[in-house]
Short mmCIF file of C-alpha atoms and ligand atoms in Angstrom, two decimals:
data_model
loop_
_atom_site.label_atom_id
_atom_site.label_comp_id
_atom_site.label_asym_id
_atom_site.label_seq_id
_atom_site.Cartn_x
_atom_site.Cartn_y
_atom_site.Cartn_z
CA MET G 1 41.76 1.09 -33.89
CA ALA G 2 39.42 3.91 -32.86
CA ILE G 3 36.64 3.03 -30.42
CA PHE G 4 33.32 4.76 -31.05
CA GLY G 5 30.54 5.24 -28.54
CA ALA G 6 30.52 4.69 -24.81
CA LEU G 7 32.27 1.72 -23.30
CA LYS G 8 29.88 -0.95 -22.05
CA PRO G 9 29.48 -0.54 -18.27
CA LYS G 10 30.97 -3.27 -16.11
CA PRO G 11 28.16 -5.68 -15.09
CA MET G 12 27.00 -4.98 -11.55
CA LYS G 13 27.67 -7.73 -8.99
CA LYS G 14 26.82 -6.25 -5.61
CA ILE G 15 23.91 -4.05 -4.64
CA ALA G 16 22.44 -2.84 -1.35
CA VAL G 17 18.94 -1.92 -0.25
CA PHE G 18 17.89 0.42 2.55
CA THR G 19 14.83 2.16 3.98
CA SER G 20 14.97 5.76 5.13
CA GLY G 21 12.78 8.55 6.51
CA GLY G 22 9.33 7.73 7.88
CA ASP G 23 8.44 4.04 7.73
CA SER G 24 5.41 2.92 5.77
CA PRO G 25 3.48 -0.36 5.48
CA GLY G 26 4.66 -2.21 2.39
CA MET G 27 8.33 -1.31 2.79
CA ASN G 28 9.01 -4.93 3.78
CA ALA G 29 7.35 -6.19 0.60
CA CYS G 30 9.59 -3.81 -1.33
CA ILE G 31 12.76 -4.97 0.48
CA ARG G 32 11.79 -8.59 -0.14
CA ALA G 33 11.25 -7.96 -3.84
CA ALA G 34 14.54 -6.07 -4.26
CA VAL G 35 16.50 -8.78 -2.42
CA ARG G 36 14.92 -11.68 -4.28
CA THR G 37 15.08 -10.02 -7.69
CA GLY G 38 18.76 -9.27 -7.09
CA ILE G 39 19.47 -12.87 -6.10
CA TYR G 40 17.41 -14.16 -9.04
CA LYS G 41 19.58 -12.05 -11.35
CA GLY G 42 22.77 -13.47 -9.83
CA LEU G 43 23.72 -10.49 -7.63
CA ASP G 44 25.03 -10.38 -4.07
CA VAL G 45 22.52 -8.29 -2.12
CA PHE G 46 23.26 -6.39 1.08
CA GLY G 47 20.95 -4.70 3.55
CA ILE G 48 21.89 -1.36 5.07
CA TYR G 49 20.30 -0.92 8.51
CA ARG G 50 18.78 2.39 9.71
CA GLY G 51 19.03 4.15 6.36
CA TYR G 52 21.77 6.72 5.84
CA GLU G 53 22.71 6.44 9.53
CA GLY G 54 23.69 2.79 9.03
CA MET G 55 25.47 3.66 5.79
CA ILE G 56 27.67 6.09 7.72
CA GLU G 57 28.24 3.65 10.57
CA GLY G 58 28.85 0.65 8.29
CA ASP G 59 25.81 -1.29 9.57
CA ILE G 60 25.67 -3.40 6.39
CA LYS G 61 24.95 -7.14 6.14
CA ARG G 62 24.64 -9.67 3.35
CA LEU G 63 21.06 -10.77 2.78
CA HIS G 64 19.83 -14.08 1.43
CA SER G 65 16.48 -15.24 0.10
CA HIS G 66 15.52 -16.60 3.55
CA SER G 67 16.52 -13.27 5.18
CA VAL G 68 13.32 -11.80 3.76
CA SER G 69 11.03 -14.76 4.45
CA ASN G 70 7.83 -14.12 6.39
CA ILE G 71 8.01 -10.31 6.16
CA ILE G 72 5.66 -9.44 3.28
CA GLN G 73 2.68 -9.22 5.64
CA ARG G 74 4.39 -7.06 8.27
CA GLY G 75 4.28 -3.28 8.68
CA GLY G 76 7.37 -1.26 9.58
CA THR G 77 10.71 -2.19 8.04
CA VAL G 78 12.99 -5.08 8.97
CA LEU G 79 15.95 -2.92 7.87
CA LYS G 80 14.82 -0.22 10.34
CA SER G 81 14.67 3.41 9.37
CA ALA G 82 16.22 6.62 10.64
CA ARG G 83 16.63 10.28 9.91
CA SER G 84 20.31 11.17 9.63
CA MET G 85 21.57 14.71 10.12
CA GLU G 86 25.13 13.56 9.46
CA PHE G 87 24.27 12.45 5.93
CA LYS G 88 23.42 16.07 5.15
CA THR G 89 27.11 16.91 5.62
CA PRO G 90 29.85 16.18 3.02
CA GLU G 91 31.90 14.43 5.76
CA GLY G 92 28.99 12.10 6.59
CA ARG G 93 28.41 11.21 2.95
CA LYS G 94 32.15 10.54 2.48
CA LYS G 95 32.07 8.06 5.36
CA ALA G 96 29.00 6.43 3.80
CA PHE G 97 30.80 6.11 0.46
CA GLU G 98 33.87 4.56 2.09
CA ASN G 99 31.71 1.93 3.82
CA LEU G 100 29.91 1.05 0.59
CA SER G 101 33.23 0.81 -1.24
CA ALA G 102 34.65 -1.46 1.49
CA HIS G 103 31.81 -3.90 0.73
CA GLY G 104 32.23 -3.50 -3.04
CA ILE G 105 28.66 -2.19 -3.40
CA GLU G 106 28.03 -0.89 -6.92
CA GLY G 107 24.32 -0.05 -6.85
CA LEU G 108 21.70 1.11 -4.34
CA VAL G 109 17.96 0.67 -3.92
CA ALA G 110 16.69 3.56 -1.76
CA ILE G 111 13.21 3.09 -0.30
CA GLY G 112 11.78 6.28 1.19
CA GLY G 113 10.21 9.66 0.57
CA ASP G 114 11.33 12.92 -0.96
CA GLY G 115 13.98 13.57 1.72
CA THR G 116 15.51 10.15 1.03
CA PHE G 117 15.58 10.92 -2.70
CA THR G 118 17.11 14.36 -2.08
CA GLY G 119 19.91 12.63 -0.16
CA ALA G 120 20.26 9.94 -2.84
CA LYS G 121 20.53 12.56 -5.58
CA VAL G 122 23.26 14.51 -3.77
CA PHE G 123 25.12 11.28 -3.01
CA TYR G 124 24.93 10.05 -6.61
CA GLU G 125 26.14 13.37 -7.94
CA GLU G 126 29.11 13.31 -5.55
CA PHE G 127 30.16 9.67 -5.72
CA GLY G 128 28.47 8.18 -8.79
CA ILE G 129 27.07 5.00 -7.23
CA PRO G 130 24.01 4.16 -9.36
CA THR G 131 20.85 4.51 -7.31
CA VAL G 132 17.20 3.77 -8.04
CA GLY G 133 14.53 4.72 -5.52
CA CYS G 134 11.18 3.24 -4.51
CA PRO G 135 8.42 5.55 -3.23
CA GLY G 136 8.01 4.48 0.41
CA THR G 137 5.87 6.98 2.32
CA ILE G 138 2.28 7.06 3.54
CA ASP G 139 1.84 10.65 2.33
CA ASN G 140 1.50 9.89 -1.42
CA ASP G 141 3.25 13.20 -2.10
CA ILE G 142 5.77 12.00 -4.68
CA TYR G 143 5.58 12.89 -8.34
CA GLY G 144 6.20 9.96 -10.72
CA THR G 145 3.92 7.34 -9.21
CA ASP G 146 0.14 7.19 -8.91
CA TYR G 147 0.44 5.91 -5.36
CA THR G 148 3.24 5.56 -2.84
CA ILE G 149 3.91 2.40 -0.86
CA GLY G 150 1.97 2.61 2.42
CA PHE G 151 -0.61 5.17 1.34
CA ASP G 152 -3.42 2.66 0.82
CA THR G 153 -2.84 1.03 4.22
CA ALA G 154 -2.73 4.42 5.95
CA VAL G 155 -6.00 5.45 4.30
CA ASN G 156 -7.67 2.23 5.35
CA THR G 157 -6.41 2.61 8.92
CA ALA G 158 -7.77 6.17 9.03
CA LEU G 159 -11.04 4.98 7.56
CA GLU G 160 -11.48 2.29 10.18
CA ALA G 161 -10.97 4.91 12.89
CA ILE G 162 -13.39 7.35 11.22
CA ASP G 163 -16.06 4.63 11.08
CA LYS G 164 -15.69 4.06 14.81
CA ILE G 165 -15.75 7.76 15.62
CA ARG G 166 -18.87 8.16 13.49
CA ASP G 167 -20.72 5.74 15.79
CA THR G 168 -20.04 7.80 18.88
CA ALA G 169 -20.52 11.09 17.01
CA ALA G 170 -24.00 9.97 15.96
CA ALA G 171 -24.89 8.63 19.41
CA HIS G 172 -24.15 11.97 21.09
CA ASP G 173 -24.88 14.42 18.25
CA ARG G 174 -21.27 15.57 18.24
CA ILE G 175 -19.15 17.42 15.73
CA PHE G 176 -15.85 15.60 15.37
CA PHE G 177 -12.63 17.02 13.94
CA ILE G 178 -10.34 14.16 12.97
CA GLU G 179 -6.72 14.95 12.17
CA VAL G 180 -4.93 12.65 9.75
CA MET G 181 -1.30 12.57 8.60
CA GLY G 182 0.10 13.63 5.23
CA ARG G 183 2.63 16.36 6.02
CA ASP G 184 2.07 19.06 3.39
CA ALA G 185 -0.24 16.90 1.29
CA GLY G 186 -3.96 16.19 1.63
CA PHE G 187 -4.16 12.79 -0.07
CA ILE G 188 -4.86 10.77 3.08
CA ALA G 189 -7.44 13.34 4.20
CA VAL G 190 -9.25 13.34 0.86
CA GLU G 191 -9.43 9.57 0.42
CA SER G 192 -10.33 8.80 4.03
CA GLY G 193 -12.78 11.72 3.96
CA ILE G 194 -14.57 10.42 0.88
CA GLY G 195 -14.55 6.83 2.16
CA GLY G 196 -15.64 7.90 5.64
CA GLY G 197 -18.46 10.13 4.41
CA ALA G 198 -17.00 13.30 5.93
CA GLU G 199 -18.96 16.55 5.75
CA PHE G 200 -15.77 18.54 5.22
CA VAL G 201 -12.17 17.80 4.37
CA MET G 202 -9.54 20.45 5.06
CA VAL G 203 -6.30 20.13 3.13
CA PRO G 204 -3.12 22.20 2.72
CA GLU G 205 -3.60 22.41 -1.05
CA THR G 206 -6.69 24.63 -0.74
CA GLN G 207 -7.36 27.68 1.38
CA THR G 208 -9.74 26.75 4.17
CA ASP G 209 -12.65 29.20 4.30
CA LEU G 210 -13.67 29.15 7.94
CA ASP G 211 -16.79 31.28 7.45
CA ALA G 212 -18.03 28.97 4.70
CA VAL G 213 -17.48 25.93 6.95
CA VAL G 214 -19.39 27.57 9.81
CA LYS G 215 -22.22 28.56 7.50
CA SER G 216 -22.51 25.04 6.10
CA LEU G 217 -22.35 23.46 9.54
CA LYS G 218 -25.20 25.69 10.72
CA LYS G 219 -27.21 24.74 7.64
CA LEU G 220 -26.42 21.05 8.08
CA ARG G 221 -27.71 21.16 11.66
CA LYS G 222 -31.24 21.24 10.25
CA THR G 223 -30.79 17.83 8.63
CA LYS G 224 -27.90 16.20 10.50
CA THR G 225 -27.19 16.02 14.19
CA SER G 226 -23.55 14.94 13.94
CA SER G 227 -20.74 15.80 11.58
CA ILE G 228 -17.30 14.49 10.68
CA ILE G 229 -14.62 16.92 9.57
CA VAL G 230 -11.32 15.45 8.40
CA VAL G 231 -8.34 17.78 8.79
CA ALA G 232 -4.98 17.13 7.12
CA GLU G 233 -2.13 17.82 9.54
CA GLY G 234 -0.67 20.49 7.22
CA ASP G 235 -3.86 22.56 6.82
CA ASP G 236 -3.26 26.30 6.48
CA LEU G 237 -5.52 27.13 9.44
CA GLY G 238 -3.60 24.87 11.82
CA SER G 239 -4.19 21.61 13.66
CA ALA G 240 -7.60 20.01 14.14
CA ASP G 241 -7.59 21.33 17.70
CA VAL G 242 -6.98 24.91 16.58
CA ILE G 243 -9.64 24.67 13.87
CA MET G 244 -12.17 23.12 16.25
CA LYS G 245 -11.72 26.05 18.67
CA LEU G 246 -12.14 28.60 15.85
CA VAL G 247 -15.32 26.91 14.61
CA LYS G 248 -16.74 26.50 18.13
CA GLU G 249 -16.22 30.18 18.82
CA LYS G 250 -18.03 31.17 15.65
CA ILE G 251 -20.94 28.73 16.02
CA GLN G 252 -21.78 29.89 19.55
CA ASP G 253 -24.05 26.99 20.39
CA PRO G 254 -23.55 25.70 23.96
CA SER G 255 -25.79 22.70 23.27
CA LYS G 256 -23.33 21.39 20.66
CA GLU G 257 -20.37 19.21 21.63
CA PHE G 258 -17.14 19.59 19.65
CA LYS G 259 -14.48 16.87 19.82
CA VAL G 260 -11.03 16.35 18.36
CA THR G 261 -9.25 13.08 17.59
CA THR G 262 -5.71 13.06 16.24
CA LEU G 263 -5.06 9.68 14.68
CA GLY G 264 -1.26 9.99 14.75
CA HIS G 265 1.14 7.11 14.30
CA ILE G 266 -1.43 4.32 14.06
CA GLN G 267 -1.58 5.44 10.42
CA ARG G 268 2.01 4.32 9.89
CA GLY G 269 1.62 0.81 11.30
CA GLY G 270 -0.31 -2.36 10.64
CA ASN G 271 -0.27 -5.10 8.07
CA PRO G 272 -0.03 -3.65 4.58
CA THR G 273 -3.07 -3.97 2.33
CA ALA G 274 -2.88 -6.18 -0.75
CA ARG G 275 -2.46 -3.04 -2.85
CA ASP G 276 0.60 -1.92 -0.87
CA ARG G 277 2.14 -5.39 -0.95
CA VAL G 278 1.74 -5.54 -4.72
CA LEU G 279 2.97 -1.98 -5.22
CA GLY G 280 5.98 -2.55 -2.93
CA SER G 281 6.82 -5.80 -4.71
CA ARG G 282 6.54 -4.23 -8.18
CA CYS G 283 8.65 -1.20 -7.28
CA GLY G 284 11.32 -3.33 -5.55
CA MET G 285 11.67 -5.55 -8.59
CA ALA G 286 11.62 -2.59 -11.00
CA ALA G 287 14.36 -0.82 -9.00
CA VAL G 288 16.76 -3.76 -9.37
CA GLU G 289 15.87 -4.28 -13.03
CA GLY G 290 16.41 -0.55 -13.56
CA LEU G 291 19.87 -0.68 -11.95
CA LEU G 292 20.84 -3.64 -14.13
CA SER G 293 19.72 -1.85 -17.27
CA GLY G 294 21.86 1.19 -16.44
CA LYS G 295 19.26 3.45 -14.82
CA THR G 296 20.29 5.74 -11.99
CA ASN G 297 19.38 8.90 -10.07
CA CYS G 298 15.70 8.06 -10.57
CA MET G 299 12.71 6.42 -8.91
CA ALA G 300 10.78 3.35 -10.04
CA GLY G 301 7.06 4.09 -9.72
CA ILE G 302 3.84 2.80 -11.18
CA MET G 303 1.68 5.04 -13.36
CA ASN G 304 -1.37 3.70 -15.15
CA GLU G 305 -0.31 0.19 -14.14
CA GLN G 306 3.06 0.55 -15.93
CA VAL G 307 6.53 0.81 -14.40
CA VAL G 308 7.87 4.32 -14.95
CA TYR G 309 11.35 5.65 -14.06
CA THR G 310 11.31 9.33 -13.09
CA PRO G 311 14.45 11.39 -12.34
CA PHE G 312 14.85 12.13 -8.62
CA ALA G 313 14.92 15.84 -9.52
CA ASP G 314 11.33 15.57 -10.82
CA CYS G 315 10.10 13.32 -8.00
CA ILE G 316 11.28 15.94 -5.52
CA GLY G 317 10.65 19.09 -7.54
CA LEU G 318 7.39 18.60 -9.39
CA PRO G 319 4.07 19.05 -7.62
CA LYS G 320 1.59 16.22 -7.30
CA PRO G 321 -1.81 17.89 -7.23
CA LEU G 322 -4.94 16.50 -5.64
CA ASN G 323 -7.63 15.39 -8.05
CA PRO G 324 -10.10 18.34 -8.11
CA ASP G 325 -12.93 15.88 -8.89
CA HIS G 326 -12.35 14.32 -5.47
CA LEU G 327 -12.77 17.67 -3.73
CA ALA G 328 -15.95 18.39 -5.70
CA LEU G 329 -17.26 14.93 -4.77
CA ILE G 330 -16.92 15.66 -1.04
CA ASP G 331 -18.84 18.94 -1.41
CA ILE G 332 -21.68 17.36 -3.36
CA LEU G 333 -22.06 14.26 -1.18
CA SER G 334 -22.07 16.11 2.14
CA ILE G 335 -25.48 17.82 1.65
P1 ATP Y 1 8.79 10.73 4.78
O1 ATP Y 1 8.20 11.54 3.65
O2 ATP Y 1 8.03 9.49 5.04
O3 ATP Y 1 9.07 11.50 6.02
P2 ATP Y 1 11.47 11.10 3.78
O4 ATP Y 1 12.36 10.23 2.99
O5 ATP Y 1 11.00 12.37 3.12
O6 ATP Y 1 10.25 10.21 4.28
P3 ATP Y 1 13.22 12.67 5.52
O7 ATP Y 1 13.45 12.57 6.98
O8 ATP Y 1 12.79 13.97 4.97
O9 ATP Y 1 12.19 11.49 5.17
O10 ATP Y 1 14.59 12.26 4.76
C1 ATP Y 1 15.26 11.05 5.09
C2 ATP Y 1 16.74 11.29 5.19
O11 ATP Y 1 17.26 11.71 3.93
C3 ATP Y 1 17.17 12.41 6.15
O12 ATP Y 1 17.17 12.00 7.50
C4 ATP Y 1 18.57 12.70 5.64
O13 ATP Y 1 19.51 11.78 6.16
C5 ATP Y 1 18.45 12.48 4.12
N1 ATP Y 1 18.33 13.78 3.47
C6 ATP Y 1 17.25 14.57 3.38
N2 ATP Y 1 17.53 15.72 2.74
C7 ATP Y 1 18.86 15.69 2.45
C8 ATP Y 1 19.78 16.58 1.83
N3 ATP Y 1 19.40 17.77 1.36
N4 ATP Y 1 21.07 16.17 1.68
C9 ATP Y 1 21.46 14.97 2.14
N5 ATP Y 1 20.64 14.10 2.75
C10 ATP Y 1 19.37 14.43 2.91
#
């Protein structure tokens, strides 16, 4: 008898979850959700430690429901994270595949950023192990989800710092340049800038017009004695320190004090906000449900409150623009 259509795929029994690239608050909530959803659906769930590095070294352990108890409120990642050069080589990926096969792992949940998804895409195309990703990065620079896991916490951490700096800026009539993270994206800068009442926000997505900034700062001096300028780390003019020196040189006012604060890694740590815990939990569950329904080579994200699966190729390749209304808002409110 002729058989028409595709054969039904063999039901998946064993999956593994890992975190990779830069850590972000809410990754633990995501791990917990993936592990518990897998167990709820009758799967054996494994944890791969230190991302692709652990996959290559075979650092893989069975996880149980209690393995992920008491982690939802913690920043970082209990599975640890790493950046692996070896996974970028065909030999490294072959070793990783052999270790997964030795454990009988038939599906992967990859929690990380665009680099992690680039690796996952290459690996899936080479070895065919179904993989669904979850957007774990503070930068919010991934297409296919309104927000990434960790972004909200990072913004709130930056905001808390900006509030504190504002106190001292006002007390001493200082101009503060505050550098926030975000790699090539300005999302953290824009949201913390709006929330922190910044006079200017400098982001990689727009060309920073130094002369316009200097002109506005001179004008603002008539009404304000201190100013906050939030600089995204990837700004086209350089770091906050470089920009501060350029502005200082152009303003030529010895009575004015210019200061720089680089917030750095505090933005990656801390207890995740409720939003990041919910987002991490939703994405972790959606990733496992996606795997079980035959999805692969894609990321589970949340857009307009709905779970959306977006091919890795789009998550990596399509731009995620800043909301121009947000930029206009900063300009208008800083008068
Ligand atoms: P974040 O945005 O928070 O830094 P990320 O996932 O983008 O997170 P990366 O360090 O860029 O972090 O990538 C994580 C890992 O993914 C790399 O260390 C590497 O092992 C793997 N990876 C990245 N690009 C590739 C590639 N082209 N081929 C194979 N593996 C890759």
